[in-house]
Each structure stands twice: as C-alpha cells, then as structure tokens.
Coordinates of C-alpha atoms in Angstrom, one line a residue:
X220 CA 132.5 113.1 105.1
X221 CA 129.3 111.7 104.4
X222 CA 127.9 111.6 100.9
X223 CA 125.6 113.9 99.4
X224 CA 122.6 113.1 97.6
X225 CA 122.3 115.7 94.3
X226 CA 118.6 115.8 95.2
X227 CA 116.5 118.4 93.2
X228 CA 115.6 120.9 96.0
X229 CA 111.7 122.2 94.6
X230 CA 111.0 117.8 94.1
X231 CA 112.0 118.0 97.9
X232 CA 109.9 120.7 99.1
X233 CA 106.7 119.4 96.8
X234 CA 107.4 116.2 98.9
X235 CA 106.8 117.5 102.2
X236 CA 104.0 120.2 101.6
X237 CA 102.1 117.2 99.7
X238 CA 102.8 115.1 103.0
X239 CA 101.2 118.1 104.8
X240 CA 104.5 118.1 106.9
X241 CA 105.7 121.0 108.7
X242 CA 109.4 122.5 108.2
X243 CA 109.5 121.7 112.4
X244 CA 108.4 117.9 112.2
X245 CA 110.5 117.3 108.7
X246 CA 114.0 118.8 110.5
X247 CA 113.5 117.1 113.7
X248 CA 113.2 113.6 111.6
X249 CA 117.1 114.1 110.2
X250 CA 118.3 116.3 113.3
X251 CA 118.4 119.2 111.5
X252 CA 118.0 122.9 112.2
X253 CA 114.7 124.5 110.2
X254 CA 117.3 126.3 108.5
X255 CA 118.9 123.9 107.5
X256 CA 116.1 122.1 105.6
X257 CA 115.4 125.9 104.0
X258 CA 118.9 125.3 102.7
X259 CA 118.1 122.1 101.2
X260 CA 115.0 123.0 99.9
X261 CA 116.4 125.7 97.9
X262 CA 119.2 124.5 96.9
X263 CA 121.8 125.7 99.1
X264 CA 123.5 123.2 100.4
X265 CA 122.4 119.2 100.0
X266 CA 121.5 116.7 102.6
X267 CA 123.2 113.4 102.9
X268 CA 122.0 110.5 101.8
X269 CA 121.2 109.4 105.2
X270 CA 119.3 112.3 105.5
X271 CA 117.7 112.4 102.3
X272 CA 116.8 108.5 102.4
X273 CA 115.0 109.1 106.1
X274 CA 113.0 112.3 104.5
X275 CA 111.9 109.6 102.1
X276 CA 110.6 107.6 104.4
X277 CA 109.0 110.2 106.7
X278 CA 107.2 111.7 103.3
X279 CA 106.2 108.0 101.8
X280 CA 107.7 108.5 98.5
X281 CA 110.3 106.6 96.6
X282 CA 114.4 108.0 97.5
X283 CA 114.7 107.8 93.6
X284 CA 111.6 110.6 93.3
X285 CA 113.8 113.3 94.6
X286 CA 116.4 112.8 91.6
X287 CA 113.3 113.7 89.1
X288 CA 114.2 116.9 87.0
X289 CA 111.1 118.4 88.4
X290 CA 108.3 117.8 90.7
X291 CA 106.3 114.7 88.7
X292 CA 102.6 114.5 88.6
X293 CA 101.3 113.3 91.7
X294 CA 98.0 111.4 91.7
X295 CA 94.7 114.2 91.7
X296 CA 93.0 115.6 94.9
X297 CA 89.6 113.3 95.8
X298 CA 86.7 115.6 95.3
X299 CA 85.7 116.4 98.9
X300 CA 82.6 116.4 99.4
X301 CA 82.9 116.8 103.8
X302 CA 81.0 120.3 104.9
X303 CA 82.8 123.6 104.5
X304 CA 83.9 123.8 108.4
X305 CA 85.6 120.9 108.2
X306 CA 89.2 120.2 109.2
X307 CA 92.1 120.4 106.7
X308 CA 93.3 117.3 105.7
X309 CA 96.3 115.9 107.8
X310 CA 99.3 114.6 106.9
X311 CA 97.4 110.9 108.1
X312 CA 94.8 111.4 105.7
X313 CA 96.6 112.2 102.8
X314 CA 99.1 109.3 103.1
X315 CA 96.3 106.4 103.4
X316 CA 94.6 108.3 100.1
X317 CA 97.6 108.2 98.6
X318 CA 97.9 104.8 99.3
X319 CA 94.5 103.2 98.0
X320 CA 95.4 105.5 95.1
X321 CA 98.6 103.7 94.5
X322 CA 96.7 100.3 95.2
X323 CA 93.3 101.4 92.8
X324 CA 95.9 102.1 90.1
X325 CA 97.6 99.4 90.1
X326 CA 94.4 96.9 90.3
X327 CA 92.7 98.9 87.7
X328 CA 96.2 98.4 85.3
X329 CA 95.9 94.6 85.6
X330 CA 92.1 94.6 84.9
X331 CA 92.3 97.0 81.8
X332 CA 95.4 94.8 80.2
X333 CA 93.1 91.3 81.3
X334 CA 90.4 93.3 79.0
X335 CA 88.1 92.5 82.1
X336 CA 84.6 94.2 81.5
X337 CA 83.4 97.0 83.0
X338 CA 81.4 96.4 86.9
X339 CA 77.8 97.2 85.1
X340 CA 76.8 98.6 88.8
X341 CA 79.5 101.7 89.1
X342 CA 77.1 104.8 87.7
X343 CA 74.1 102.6 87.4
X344 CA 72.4 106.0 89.1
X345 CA 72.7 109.3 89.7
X346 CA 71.5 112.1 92.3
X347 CA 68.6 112.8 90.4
X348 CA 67.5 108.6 90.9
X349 CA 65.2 107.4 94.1
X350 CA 67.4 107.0 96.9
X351 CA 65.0 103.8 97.4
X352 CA 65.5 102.6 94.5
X353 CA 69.5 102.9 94.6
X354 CA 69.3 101.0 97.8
X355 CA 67.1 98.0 97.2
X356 CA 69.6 97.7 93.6
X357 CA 72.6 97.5 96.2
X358 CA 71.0 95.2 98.3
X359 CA 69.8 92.7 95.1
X360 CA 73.3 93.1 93.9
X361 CA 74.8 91.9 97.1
X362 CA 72.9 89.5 97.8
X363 CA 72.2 91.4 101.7
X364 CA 68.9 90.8 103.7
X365 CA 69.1 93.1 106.6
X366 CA 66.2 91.3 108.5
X367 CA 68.3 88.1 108.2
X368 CA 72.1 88.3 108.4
X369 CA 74.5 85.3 108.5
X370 CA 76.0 86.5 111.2
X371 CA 76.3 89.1 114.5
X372 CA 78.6 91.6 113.1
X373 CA 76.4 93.0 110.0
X374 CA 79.9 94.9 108.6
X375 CA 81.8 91.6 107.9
X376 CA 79.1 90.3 105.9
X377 CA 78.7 93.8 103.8
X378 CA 82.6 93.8 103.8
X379 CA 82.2 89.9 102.4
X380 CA 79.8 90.5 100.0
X381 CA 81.1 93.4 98.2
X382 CA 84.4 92.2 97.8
X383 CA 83.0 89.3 96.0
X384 CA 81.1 91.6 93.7
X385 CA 84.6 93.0 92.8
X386 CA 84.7 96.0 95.4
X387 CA 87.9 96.1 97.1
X388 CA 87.0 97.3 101.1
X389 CA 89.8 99.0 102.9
X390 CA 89.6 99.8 106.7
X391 CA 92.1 101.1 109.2
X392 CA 92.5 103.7 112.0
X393 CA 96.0 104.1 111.6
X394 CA 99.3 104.8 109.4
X395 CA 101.3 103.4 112.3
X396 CA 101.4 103.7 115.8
X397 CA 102.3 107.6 116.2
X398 CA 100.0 108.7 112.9
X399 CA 96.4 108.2 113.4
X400 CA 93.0 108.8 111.8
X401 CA 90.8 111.2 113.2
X402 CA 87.1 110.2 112.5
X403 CA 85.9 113.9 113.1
X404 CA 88.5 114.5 109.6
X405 CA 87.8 112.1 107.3
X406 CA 85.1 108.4 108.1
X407 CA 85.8 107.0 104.8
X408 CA 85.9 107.6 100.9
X409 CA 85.0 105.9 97.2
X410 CA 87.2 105.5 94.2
X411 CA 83.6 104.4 91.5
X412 CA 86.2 103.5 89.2
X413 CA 84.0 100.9 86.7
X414 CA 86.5 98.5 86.6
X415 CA 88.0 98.1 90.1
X416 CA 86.3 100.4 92.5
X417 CA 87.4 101.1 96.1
X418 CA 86.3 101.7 99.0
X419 CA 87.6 103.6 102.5
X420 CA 86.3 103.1 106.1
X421 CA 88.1 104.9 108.8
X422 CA 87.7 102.2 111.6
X423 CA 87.9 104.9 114.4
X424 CA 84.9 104.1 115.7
X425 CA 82.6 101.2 116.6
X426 CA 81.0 98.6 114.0
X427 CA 77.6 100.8 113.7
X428 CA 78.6 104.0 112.3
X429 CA 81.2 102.0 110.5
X430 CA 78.7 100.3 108.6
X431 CA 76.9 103.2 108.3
X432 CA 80.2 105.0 106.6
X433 CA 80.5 101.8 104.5
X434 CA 77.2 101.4 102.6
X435 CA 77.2 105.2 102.1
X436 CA 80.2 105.0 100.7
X437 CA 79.2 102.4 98.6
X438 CA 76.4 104.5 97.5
X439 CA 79.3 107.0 96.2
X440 CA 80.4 103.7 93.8
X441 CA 76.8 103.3 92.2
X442 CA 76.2 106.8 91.4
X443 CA 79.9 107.1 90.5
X444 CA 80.7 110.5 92.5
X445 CA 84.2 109.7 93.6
X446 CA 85.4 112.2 97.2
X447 CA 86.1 112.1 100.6
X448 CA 83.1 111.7 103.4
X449 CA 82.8 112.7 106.9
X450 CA 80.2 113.2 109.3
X451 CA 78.0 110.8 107.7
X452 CA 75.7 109.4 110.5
X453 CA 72.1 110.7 110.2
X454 CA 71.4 114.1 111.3
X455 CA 67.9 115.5 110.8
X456 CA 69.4 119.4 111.7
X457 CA 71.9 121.7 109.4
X458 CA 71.0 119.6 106.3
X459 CA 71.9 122.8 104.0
X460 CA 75.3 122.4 105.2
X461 CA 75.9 119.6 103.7
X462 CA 76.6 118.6 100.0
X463 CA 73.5 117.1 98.2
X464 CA 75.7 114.1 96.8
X465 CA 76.5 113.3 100.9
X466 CA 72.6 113.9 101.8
X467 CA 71.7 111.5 98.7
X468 CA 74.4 108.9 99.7
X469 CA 72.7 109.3 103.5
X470 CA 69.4 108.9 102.4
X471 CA 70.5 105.1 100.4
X472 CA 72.4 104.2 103.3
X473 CA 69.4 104.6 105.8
X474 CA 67.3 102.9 103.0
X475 CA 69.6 100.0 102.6
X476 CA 70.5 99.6 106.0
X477 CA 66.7 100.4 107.6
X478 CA 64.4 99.6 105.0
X479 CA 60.8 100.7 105.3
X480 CA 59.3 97.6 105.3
X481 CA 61.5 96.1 108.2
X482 CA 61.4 99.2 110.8
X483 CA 57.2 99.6 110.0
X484 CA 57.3 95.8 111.4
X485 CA 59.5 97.3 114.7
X486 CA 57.0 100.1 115.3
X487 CA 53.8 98.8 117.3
X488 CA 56.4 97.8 119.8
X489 CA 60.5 99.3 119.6
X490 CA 59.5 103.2 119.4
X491 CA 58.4 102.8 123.0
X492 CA 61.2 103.2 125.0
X493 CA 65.2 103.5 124.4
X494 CA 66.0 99.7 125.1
X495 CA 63.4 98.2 122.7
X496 CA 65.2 100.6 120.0
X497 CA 68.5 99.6 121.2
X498 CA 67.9 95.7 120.4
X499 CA 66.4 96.6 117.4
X500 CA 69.2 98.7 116.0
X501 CA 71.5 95.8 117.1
X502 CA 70.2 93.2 115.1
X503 CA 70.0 95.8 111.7
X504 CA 73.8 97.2 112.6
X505 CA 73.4 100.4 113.0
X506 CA 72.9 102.9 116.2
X507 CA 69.9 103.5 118.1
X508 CA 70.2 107.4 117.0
X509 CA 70.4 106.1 112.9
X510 CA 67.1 103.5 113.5
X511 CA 65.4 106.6 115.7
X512 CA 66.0 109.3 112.9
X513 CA 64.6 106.6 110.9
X514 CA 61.3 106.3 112.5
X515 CA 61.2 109.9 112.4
X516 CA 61.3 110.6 108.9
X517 CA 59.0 107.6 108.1
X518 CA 56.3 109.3 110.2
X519 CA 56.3 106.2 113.1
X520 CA 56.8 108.9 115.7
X521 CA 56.1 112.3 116.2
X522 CA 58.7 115.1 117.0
X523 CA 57.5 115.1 120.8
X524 CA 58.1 111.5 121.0
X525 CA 61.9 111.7 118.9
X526 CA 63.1 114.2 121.7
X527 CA 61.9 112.5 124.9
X528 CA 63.3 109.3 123.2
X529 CA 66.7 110.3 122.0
X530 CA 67.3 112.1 125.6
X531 CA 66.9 108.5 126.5
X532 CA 68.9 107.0 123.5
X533 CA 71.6 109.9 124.6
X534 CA 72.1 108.7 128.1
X535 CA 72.0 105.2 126.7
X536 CA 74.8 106.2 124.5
X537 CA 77.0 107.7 127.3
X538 CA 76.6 104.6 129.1
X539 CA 78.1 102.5 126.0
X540 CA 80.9 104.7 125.5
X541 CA 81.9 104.5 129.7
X542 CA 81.4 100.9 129.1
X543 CA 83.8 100.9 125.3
X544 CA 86.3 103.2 127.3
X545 CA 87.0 100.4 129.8
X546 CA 86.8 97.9 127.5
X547 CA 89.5 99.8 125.5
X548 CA 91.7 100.2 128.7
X549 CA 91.4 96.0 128.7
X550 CA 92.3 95.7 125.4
X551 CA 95.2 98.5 125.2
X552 CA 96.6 95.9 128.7
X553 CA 95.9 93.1 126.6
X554 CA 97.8 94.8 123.5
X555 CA 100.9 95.3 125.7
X556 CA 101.4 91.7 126.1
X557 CA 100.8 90.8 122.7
X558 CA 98.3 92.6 121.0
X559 CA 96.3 91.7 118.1
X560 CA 97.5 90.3 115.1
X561 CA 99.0 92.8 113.2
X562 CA 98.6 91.1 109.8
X563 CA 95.2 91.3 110.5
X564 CA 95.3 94.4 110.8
X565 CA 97.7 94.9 107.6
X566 CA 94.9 92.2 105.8
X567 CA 92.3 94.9 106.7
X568 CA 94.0 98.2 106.0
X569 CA 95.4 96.4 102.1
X570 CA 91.8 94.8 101.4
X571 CA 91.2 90.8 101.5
X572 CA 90.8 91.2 97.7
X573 CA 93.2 93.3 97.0
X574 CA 96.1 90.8 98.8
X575 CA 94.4 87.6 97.4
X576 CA 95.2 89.3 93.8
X577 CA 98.8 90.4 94.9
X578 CA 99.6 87.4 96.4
X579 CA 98.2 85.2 93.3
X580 CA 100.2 87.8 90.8
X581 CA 103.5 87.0 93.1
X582 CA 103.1 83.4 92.8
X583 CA 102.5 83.2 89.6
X584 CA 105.5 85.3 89.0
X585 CA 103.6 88.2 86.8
X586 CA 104.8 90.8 89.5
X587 CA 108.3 91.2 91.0
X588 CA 108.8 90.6 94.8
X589 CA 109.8 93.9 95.3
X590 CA 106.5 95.5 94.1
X591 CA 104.2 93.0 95.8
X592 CA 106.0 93.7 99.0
X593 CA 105.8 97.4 98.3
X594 CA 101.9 96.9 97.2
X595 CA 100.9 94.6 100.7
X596 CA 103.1 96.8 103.2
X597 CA 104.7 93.5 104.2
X598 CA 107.9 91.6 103.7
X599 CA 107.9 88.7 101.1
X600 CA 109.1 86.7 103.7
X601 CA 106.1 87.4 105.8
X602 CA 103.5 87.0 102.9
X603 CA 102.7 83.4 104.2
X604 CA 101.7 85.1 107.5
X605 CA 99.0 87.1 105.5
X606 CA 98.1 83.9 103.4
X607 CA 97.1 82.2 106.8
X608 CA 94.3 84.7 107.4
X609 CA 92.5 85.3 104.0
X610 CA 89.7 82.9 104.7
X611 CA 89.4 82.9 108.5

C-alpha cells in the first residue's frame, strides 16, 4: 500500500480555492472521485503522497505547505481597480500574481538588507497631480523621446529603459501551454513598491495596446496605487464606469505616449483619412483608435469627423487582425517544428532584471541553487541558456 501523506485537510482546501480550482479539475489531476477529494479535504481519509505531491504541483505551492498546522498567510489580494462587470479572476491570473509577488518579495528582501535607497520616482504624484505633468516626469526620467525612438518596436525600448531605472518589466500570455491569459480579464498590473517596483503586461495582444497597458501601468508606480488593470486602451464612452485611478493612469499614458506637441505637428495632414493616421500611430507605438481619440480630445477634429474616421480606422482594423490571424496560423506551423525559444519566453515572463540579479546572486553563491531555480522557473543546469540571451 502506498504511503499516506498526514496532510492537514483545511491547508489543502485553502490551496485549491486560492488556485481558483474546481473540486472537478483538482480530482481529475490525481484520478480521483470528487468525493474522494471531499474526503481528503475534511479529513476523512488522506491522499498518498503521490497524490498529495501532484495536487502541489497543480495548485503551485510547496508539498511541505500542506504539513502547516493551519492555513499560513498567503500574500494580500492586488487592489483591483478593473470595472465592476468584469470577469472573476481565473485560476491563470492568480498564479502569475502570485508569482511576481513571490519575485517582488524576494527582490525587495535583498534591496532592504543592501540598505539600497528608496526609487525617489515611486509616489512622486498622486490623482489630484496634472496627468501632463506625471507624463512628461516619466518620460525625463526615462530618458524616452516618442518622436525619435532608437528603434521600430517602441515597447522594447520602454521595456529597456525602465528596467534600467530599477523597474522590473514582466510580460507573458501564458502559465503553460493549457493555462492561458485572457486579455479581456486582466492586461497587466503594478507592484509601486519604492524600493523594487514591478510591473505586469499580459502579452495577449499586439505590441500597441501592449505599450499602451505598459506605460499606464507605469503610471500606477509614480502615483504609487498598486492593483490590477484591464480594459485600458482609450475609450471616450462609459467613462463613469471606470475607476478614477484607471481614467488618471489613461490620461498619462495617452500624454506620454501622444504628447500634444508631437500629434498638433500630425494634424494639418494625418486627421485626413485612416491611412495617414495609421502611419502616424506606427511610428508613436500605439493604435490608430488611441492616436484618433487623441486628436479628439485635443480639439484637432470634430465629433463628425472622429465617426466617419474611425468607421474607417474600424475597417482598417479588421483587415489587420485577418491579416495577424494568418500570420498566427504561420507562426503556430512554424512553432510545431520548433517554435520560439522558450527561454525567451521564460527571460520575458521572469523580467531581464530580475534574472540578471538571480543569476549574479547564484554565482556569487549568496542564494542556494535550489531557490534560484525555483525564483527563474528554470533548471540550474539550464541557467547558461538564459545567460545567452540577457543582452541580445
């Protein structure tokens, strides 16, 4: 007979519901009747160790948690600031929170023991500030000149900069292969923790509203209103809906992103026709819709005009998304014969400043291998393959 594991049956319900894991999902993972877990989870009978290691697993926490007396503190619930509507949080969400938690912690440990100071640009602000002036101090702090990027993906150098100013940028779609982000749920959130802040993009999407999610987000850090976002691309309708920290992070994003000065320059010629805005909104990162809005609420075009123009910008859209869908089909053909690199993908999801710290820690033997594995979601023995990519 197998062994049992004396797990503490309420620590192994807490585990599940916290997981957002239904009794179905959790029984089918060990093979087990619902009843059966019921048993479990009250103490009835006990699972094996087997069983109780792969429940572990399914739930992300450590097999040594269910031994606890009682059900530990767990790290608090982000404030959510998404509308009222929105969906309940799924099991995907909560375990890639939980995880920058477990990551923010950790960095912010090392920092406070270094005695490093305090980031002087977390809470610089606050709601009641000029959403102007919150967005030109972003853009002086990080060194960003949207009419002159370095580059043809705006996000990588925002990603760049920030991370050298000490904000760690996370971005993923996924847990793994069968546990997925939905961009409808959650687009991204902000841990505006002063001394290693951190930052969420849910990469669900293409690079514009990405960027969009990213500098609002990082409008969360300097007013230092910590919660989960979605629906963050710029709407001019059901405004009251949404919560004024969102519609204040929405305004500096649009401001930092589309400043006044630049899109007053685009208007004798962009605000024409849905092309001109399209090429426009290409060069500043962000979508035709979030550079039209803008031009709307700057007074460069009229209502009339930002109707007949966005059924244009609309159609335009559709187009791009035919075209994305069959450039996904390509790419989900090319990913079945190889795919892309996954520690790219890993180097993404952990933070490129987050592993450089890890990995320096390991080598210079301040952190055990077991806990830099467990804090990179990779293998010591694959940490070289994560090395290789840090400055490409």
């Amino acid at each position: 007979m197998a062994d049992k594991a004396y797990i503490t049956p309420n620590v192994l319900k807490w585990a599940r519901e916290s997981a957002r894991i239904t009794e179905e999902v959790a029984a089918s993972k060990v093979h087990v009747t619902i009843d059966k877990l019921n048993e479990w989870e009250i103490g009835k009978t006990l699972p094996t160790i087997k069983q109780a290691k792969t429940l572990a697993k399914v739930y992300k926490r450590p097999f040594a948690l269910f031994f606890l007396p009682e059900v530990p503190r767990d790290f608090q619930p982000l404030q959510d600031f998404r509308k009222a509507e929105s969906k309940t949080l799924s099991t995907a969400s909560i375990f890639i929170i939980r995880e920058i938690q477990q990551k923010q912690a950790w960095i912010r440990d090392v920092y406070e023991d270094n005695k490093e100071v305090k980031l002087p640009f977390v809470g610089k602000f606050s709601i009641n500030d000029d959403p102007k002036k919150v967005a030109k101090d972003i853009l002086s702090t990080l060194n960003i000149h949207p009419a002159n990027y370095n580059t043809d993906n705006p996000i990588k150098e925002w990603i760049d900069k920030a991370e050298t100013k000490g904000i760690f940028i996370s971005r993923t779609s996924f847990i793994h292969s069968r546990l997925t982000l939905d961009s409808e749920e959650i687009q991204g959130f902000a841990i505006a923790d002063p001394f290693a802040p951190f930052v969420f993009v849910n990469s669900d999407d293409w690079n514009a509203p990405q960027l969009f999610t990213l500098v609002h987000e990082l409008a969360h850090v300097w007013i230092a209103q910590t919660g989960i976002s979605n629906e963050i691309e710029v709407n001019i309708t059901e405004k009251d809906k949404f919560h004024p920290v969102e519609l204040f992070c929405n305004e500096v994003a649009a401001n930092a992103l589309m400043p006044e000065d630049i899109v007053q320059n685009f208007a004798v010629v962009t605000f024409n026709n849905s092309k001109e805005i399209f090429k426009r909104a290409k060069t500043l990162g962000v979508s035709s819709l979030a550079l039209l809005v803008r031009a709307l609420n700057l007074n460069l075009i009229d209502f009339n005009s930002y109707k007949n123009l966005k059924l244009e910008v609309d159609a335009d859209f559709k187009a791009f998304l035919v075209r994305e869908a069959e450039k996904k089909a390509k790419q989900k053909v090319k990913e079945n014969s190889g795919g892309p690199n996954p520690y790219l993908l890993r180097l993404n999801k952990n933070s490129r400043l987050f592993t450089q710290i890890v990995l320096d820690a390991f080598r210079g033997g301040s952190i055990e291998p077991t806990q830099a594995s467990f804090l990179l979601n990779t293998p010591v023995n694959k940490f070289s393959s994560l090395e290789a990519l840090l400055y490409k």
